[in-house]
XYZ file of C-alpha atoms in Angstrom:
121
model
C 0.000 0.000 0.000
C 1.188 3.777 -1.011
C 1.186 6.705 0.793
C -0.266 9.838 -0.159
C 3.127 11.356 -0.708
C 4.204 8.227 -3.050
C 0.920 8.674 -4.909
C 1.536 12.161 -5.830
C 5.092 11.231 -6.611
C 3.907 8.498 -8.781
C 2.375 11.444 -11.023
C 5.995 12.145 -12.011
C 6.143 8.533 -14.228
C 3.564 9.950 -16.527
C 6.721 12.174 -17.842
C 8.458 11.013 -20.840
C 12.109 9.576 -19.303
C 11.227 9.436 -16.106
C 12.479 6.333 -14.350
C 12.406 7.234 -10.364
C 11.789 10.094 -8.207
C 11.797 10.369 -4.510
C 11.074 13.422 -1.800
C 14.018 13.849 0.482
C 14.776 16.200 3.677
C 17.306 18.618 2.143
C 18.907 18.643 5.671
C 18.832 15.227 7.125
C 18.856 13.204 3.769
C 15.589 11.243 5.370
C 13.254 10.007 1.761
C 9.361 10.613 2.867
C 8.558 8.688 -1.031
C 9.703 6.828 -3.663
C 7.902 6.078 -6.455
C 9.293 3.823 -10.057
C 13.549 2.564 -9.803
C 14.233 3.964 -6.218
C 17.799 3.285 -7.623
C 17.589 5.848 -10.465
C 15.890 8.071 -7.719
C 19.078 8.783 -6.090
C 19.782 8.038 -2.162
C 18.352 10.489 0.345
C 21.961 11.388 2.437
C 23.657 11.554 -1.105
C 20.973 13.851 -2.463
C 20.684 15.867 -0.029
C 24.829 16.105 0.536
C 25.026 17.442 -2.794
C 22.696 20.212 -2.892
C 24.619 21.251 0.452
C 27.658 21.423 -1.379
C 25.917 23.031 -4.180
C 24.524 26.021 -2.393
C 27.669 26.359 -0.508
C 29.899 26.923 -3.604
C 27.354 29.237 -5.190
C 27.314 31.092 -1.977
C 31.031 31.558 -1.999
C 30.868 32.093 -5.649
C 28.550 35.178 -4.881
C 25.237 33.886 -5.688
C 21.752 35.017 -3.596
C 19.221 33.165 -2.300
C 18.525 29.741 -1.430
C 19.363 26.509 -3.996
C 16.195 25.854 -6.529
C 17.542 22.754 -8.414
C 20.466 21.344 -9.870
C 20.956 19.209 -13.125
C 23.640 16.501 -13.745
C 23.986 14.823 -16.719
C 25.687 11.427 -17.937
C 26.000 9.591 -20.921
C 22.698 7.578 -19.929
C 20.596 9.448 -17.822
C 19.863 13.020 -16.041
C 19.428 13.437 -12.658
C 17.092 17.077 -11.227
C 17.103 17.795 -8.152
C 14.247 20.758 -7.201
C 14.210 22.456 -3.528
C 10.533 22.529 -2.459
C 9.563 24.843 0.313
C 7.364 23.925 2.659
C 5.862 26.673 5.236
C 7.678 25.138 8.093
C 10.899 23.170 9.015
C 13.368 22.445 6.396
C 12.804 22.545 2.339
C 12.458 19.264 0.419
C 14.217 18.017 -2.318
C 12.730 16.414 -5.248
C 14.918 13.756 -6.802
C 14.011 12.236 -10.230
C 16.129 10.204 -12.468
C 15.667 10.445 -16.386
C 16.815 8.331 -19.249
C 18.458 10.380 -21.363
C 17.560 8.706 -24.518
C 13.236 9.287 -23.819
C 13.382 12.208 -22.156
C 13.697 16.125 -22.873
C 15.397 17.706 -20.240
C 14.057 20.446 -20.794
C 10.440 19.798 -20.601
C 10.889 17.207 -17.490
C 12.526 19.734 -15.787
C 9.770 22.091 -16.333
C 7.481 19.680 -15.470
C 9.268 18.665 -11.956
C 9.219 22.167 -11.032
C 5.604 22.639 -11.823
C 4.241 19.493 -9.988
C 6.725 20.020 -7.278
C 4.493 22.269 -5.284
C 1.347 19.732 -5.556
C 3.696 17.173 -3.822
C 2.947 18.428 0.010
C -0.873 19.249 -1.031
């Protein structure tokens, strides 16, 4: 049986590419959801380890604000990572990995950001 938060999640399949996604603690690396390859996904700590890194070079680099996403790429597949705020505690991340052969990156990363806000509703 699902949860609600892997329900939602499981919205994110319908994209073309892709293959996992999962809803992490951006702090503690702790995955509320998977839904599809929890492997392709990505691993909570890591995830969550490399936006921290991330958001500290940008911040030493100069850059404002807090960390929306970050995109890494591979021969095979794309990995997006989107911060999602919530109105208390610590932000979210959104973890989805794509097959880079079926999907845009473009448009799935588009489409990540737009659902990401539904995933907490």
């Amino acid at each position: 049986m699902s949860t609600a938060v892997e329900a939602s999640l499981a919205r994110f399949l319908d994209s073309p590419g892709v293959t996992g996604v999962a809803l992490v603690d951006a702090v503690t690396g702790l995955t509320y959801g998977v839904a599809g390859d929890t492997a392709e996904a990505g691993d909570g700590q890591e995830s969550s380890e490399f936006a921290a890194l991330v958001a500290e070079r940008l911040g030493r680099a100069g850059a404002e604000g807090e960390l929306e996403s970050v995109v890494t790429t591979s021969v095979r597949r794309h990995q997006v990572l989107v911060t999602v705020g919530r109105p208390a505690g610590d932000p979210l991340l959104l973890t989805a990995g794509l097959d880079r052969e079926q999907a845009n990156l473009a448009l799935a990363a588009r489409g990540i950001g737009d659902l990401a806000g539904e995933v907490l509703a």
